[in-house]
Amino acid sequence: MKISIFREFNPALARLWSAIDPHSDHHVFQCYEWLAKWQETVGVHVESIKPWIAVLSDENGLPKAIFPFGVAWKLGARVLMFLGAGKNDYQGPLIHHDWIRDSSRLKEGWQLLCNQLPGHDVRHFQNLPGAWGAADTPVLGLVDASFHAKS
């Protein structure tokens, strides 16, 4: 498994995103075009968020998950969040159907990813969908989280 980190939206990231897009269940808010435009307008200018986007690829170099994170200073703390935080109806990663069905691969990828996360004081993940296609949200099983509302 390989992790590639992107600190900006660019053509190389767009190619990886387009390779996983048709093989994952997600909302419009996880589309490359939506998040790139959000970051260009709101993310950088209003929220001062620095993108930190992780692409997890398999042994053949095929993307299996994209975690579109960002880091921002909020109330004196560095907060790791999904891009679009607080503005998008839904947030979260793109996860290939193969990994939705193989939670061990997703957990392995998450552990590798956690070892490379940028410096932060708080992880604030919000508006994660309750289900990814036919599966329960796999991300909730990866993090130690408190659940406070359901829509």
Short mmCIF file of C-alpha atoms in Angstrom, two decimals:
data_model
loop_
_atom_site.label_atom_id
_atom_site.label_comp_id
_atom_site.label_asym_id
_atom_site.label_seq_id
_atom_site.Cartn_x
_atom_site.Cartn_y
_atom_site.Cartn_z
CA MET A 1 0.00 0.00 0.00
CA LYS A 2 1.22 3.49 -0.86
CA ILE A 3 0.17 6.89 0.47
CA SER A 4 0.52 10.02 -1.65
CA ILE A 5 0.01 13.41 -0.03
CA PHE A 6 -1.22 16.46 -1.92
CA ARG A 7 -1.20 19.96 -0.49
CA GLU A 8 -3.08 21.46 -3.41
CA PHE A 9 -5.58 20.52 -6.07
CA ASN A 10 -3.67 19.79 -9.28
CA PRO A 11 -3.87 17.63 -12.45
CA ALA A 12 -2.10 14.64 -10.85
CA LEU A 13 -4.62 14.59 -8.01
CA ALA A 14 -7.48 15.07 -10.48
CA ARG A 15 -6.35 11.95 -12.40
CA LEU A 16 -6.29 9.82 -9.24
CA TRP A 17 -9.65 11.22 -8.17
CA SER A 18 -11.23 10.45 -11.53
CA ALA A 19 -9.90 6.88 -11.33
CA ILE A 20 -11.68 6.17 -8.03
CA ASP A 21 -14.79 8.31 -8.56
CA PRO A 22 -16.85 5.77 -10.58
CA HIS A 23 -15.90 2.98 -8.14
CA SER A 24 -17.06 4.65 -4.93
CA ASP A 25 -20.34 5.75 -3.42
CA HIS A 26 -20.21 9.38 -2.40
CA HIS A 27 -22.08 12.66 -2.45
CA VAL A 28 -21.45 15.63 -4.68
CA PHE A 29 -19.54 17.16 -1.78
CA GLN A 30 -16.75 14.61 -2.22
CA CYS A 31 -16.30 15.32 -5.94
CA TYR A 32 -12.98 16.78 -7.06
CA GLU A 33 -14.58 19.71 -8.85
CA TRP A 34 -16.72 20.67 -5.85
CA LEU A 35 -13.92 20.50 -3.30
CA ALA A 36 -11.37 22.19 -5.56
CA LYS A 37 -13.74 25.13 -6.12
CA TRP A 38 -14.68 25.21 -2.42
CA GLN A 39 -11.00 25.32 -1.42
CA GLU A 40 -10.21 27.98 -4.02
CA THR A 41 -12.98 30.27 -2.79
CA VAL A 42 -14.08 29.52 0.78
CA GLY A 43 -11.36 27.23 2.10
CA VAL A 44 -8.36 29.43 1.52
CA HIS A 45 -9.93 32.91 1.72
CA VAL A 46 -12.61 32.55 4.40
CA GLU A 47 -11.51 29.58 6.51
CA SER A 48 -7.71 29.75 5.96
CA ILE A 49 -7.62 25.97 5.53
CA LYS A 50 -4.49 24.33 4.20
CA PRO A 51 -5.34 21.18 2.20
CA TRP A 52 -3.77 17.89 3.17
CA ILE A 53 -5.22 15.27 0.84
CA ALA A 54 -4.14 11.65 1.22
CA VAL A 55 -4.54 9.10 -1.57
CA LEU A 56 -4.16 5.46 -0.55
CA SER A 57 -3.27 3.19 -3.45
CA ASP A 58 -2.95 -0.57 -3.70
CA GLU A 59 0.10 -2.56 -4.77
CA ASN A 60 -0.75 -1.86 -8.43
CA GLY A 61 -0.92 1.90 -7.91
CA LEU A 62 -4.72 2.03 -8.18
CA PRO A 63 -6.33 4.52 -5.79
CA LYS A 64 -8.52 2.84 -3.18
CA ALA A 65 -9.29 5.75 -0.85
CA ILE A 66 -8.96 9.52 -0.84
CA PHE A 67 -9.11 11.44 2.42
CA PRO A 68 -9.56 15.15 1.58
CA PHE A 69 -8.38 16.68 4.84
CA GLY A 70 -7.41 20.21 5.69
CA VAL A 71 -5.85 21.90 8.70
CA ALA A 72 -6.98 25.24 10.10
CA TRP A 73 -6.35 27.27 13.22
CA LYS A 74 -9.53 27.52 15.31
CA LEU A 75 -9.52 29.15 18.74
CA GLY A 76 -5.78 28.65 19.08
CA ALA A 77 -5.77 24.98 18.11
CA ARG A 78 -4.76 23.23 14.88
CA VAL A 79 -7.86 21.38 13.72
CA LEU A 80 -7.77 18.48 11.27
CA MET A 81 -11.03 18.29 9.34
CA PHE A 82 -12.47 17.16 6.07
CA LEU A 83 -12.44 19.89 3.44
CA GLY A 84 -15.80 21.61 3.33
CA ALA A 85 -16.20 21.34 7.09
CA GLY A 86 -19.18 23.24 8.40
CA LYS A 87 -20.34 24.25 4.93
CA ASN A 88 -21.01 20.99 3.06
CA ASP A 89 -24.02 18.85 3.92
CA TYR A 90 -21.84 15.73 3.88
CA GLN A 91 -18.12 15.19 4.21
CA GLY A 92 -15.76 12.27 4.23
CA PRO A 93 -13.45 10.22 2.09
CA LEU A 94 -13.95 8.47 -1.21
CA ILE A 95 -13.55 4.75 -0.65
CA HIS A 96 -13.35 2.20 -3.45
CA HIS A 97 -16.05 -0.49 -3.37
CA ASP A 98 -13.31 -3.11 -2.86
CA TRP A 99 -12.30 -1.53 0.43
CA ILE A 100 -15.86 -0.95 1.64
CA ARG A 101 -16.26 -4.72 1.49
CA ASP A 102 -12.81 -5.38 3.04
CA SER A 103 -12.69 -3.50 6.32
CA SER A 104 -9.27 -4.95 7.18
CA ARG A 105 -7.69 -3.18 4.18
CA LEU A 106 -9.39 0.06 5.13
CA LYS A 107 -8.21 -0.25 8.74
CA GLU A 108 -4.67 -1.00 7.57
CA GLY A 109 -4.74 2.07 5.34
CA TRP A 110 -6.12 4.22 8.15
CA GLN A 111 -3.32 3.14 10.49
CA LEU A 112 -0.67 3.99 7.88
CA LEU A 113 -2.39 7.30 7.27
CA CYS A 114 -2.51 8.16 10.98
CA ASN A 115 1.27 7.82 11.13
CA GLN A 116 1.62 10.54 8.49
CA LEU A 117 -1.12 13.00 9.46
CA PRO A 118 0.00 16.62 9.65
CA GLY A 119 0.47 18.24 13.04
CA HIS A 120 -2.87 18.91 14.71
CA ASP A 121 -4.38 19.26 18.17
CA VAL A 122 -7.94 18.19 17.40
CA ARG A 123 -9.65 15.94 14.86
CA HIS A 124 -13.06 17.37 14.09
CA PHE A 125 -14.98 15.19 11.65
CA GLN A 126 -18.57 16.22 11.09
CA ASN A 127 -21.45 15.50 8.72
CA LEU A 128 -20.28 11.99 7.85
CA PRO A 129 -23.06 10.17 5.99
CA GLY A 130 -24.76 7.38 7.92
CA ALA A 131 -24.20 4.96 5.04
CA TRP A 132 -21.86 4.57 2.08
CA GLY A 133 -24.06 3.01 -0.56
CA ALA A 134 -25.31 -0.24 0.95
CA ALA A 135 -22.71 -0.27 3.76
CA ASP A 136 -22.67 1.54 7.07
CA THR A 137 -20.20 4.41 7.21
CA PRO A 138 -16.84 2.65 7.50
CA VAL A 139 -15.05 5.76 8.76
CA LEU A 140 -16.98 5.73 12.03
CA GLY A 141 -15.45 2.35 12.82
CA LEU A 142 -11.93 3.74 12.37
CA VAL A 143 -11.98 6.68 14.76
CA ASP A 144 -12.74 7.08 18.42
CA ALA A 145 -15.68 9.41 17.98
CA SER A 146 -18.66 10.70 19.84
CA PHE A 147 -21.87 10.65 17.85
CA HIS A 148 -24.32 13.43 18.65
CA ALA A 149 -26.86 13.70 15.86
CA LYS A 150 -28.28 11.80 12.93
CA SER A 151 -29.94 13.11 9.80
#
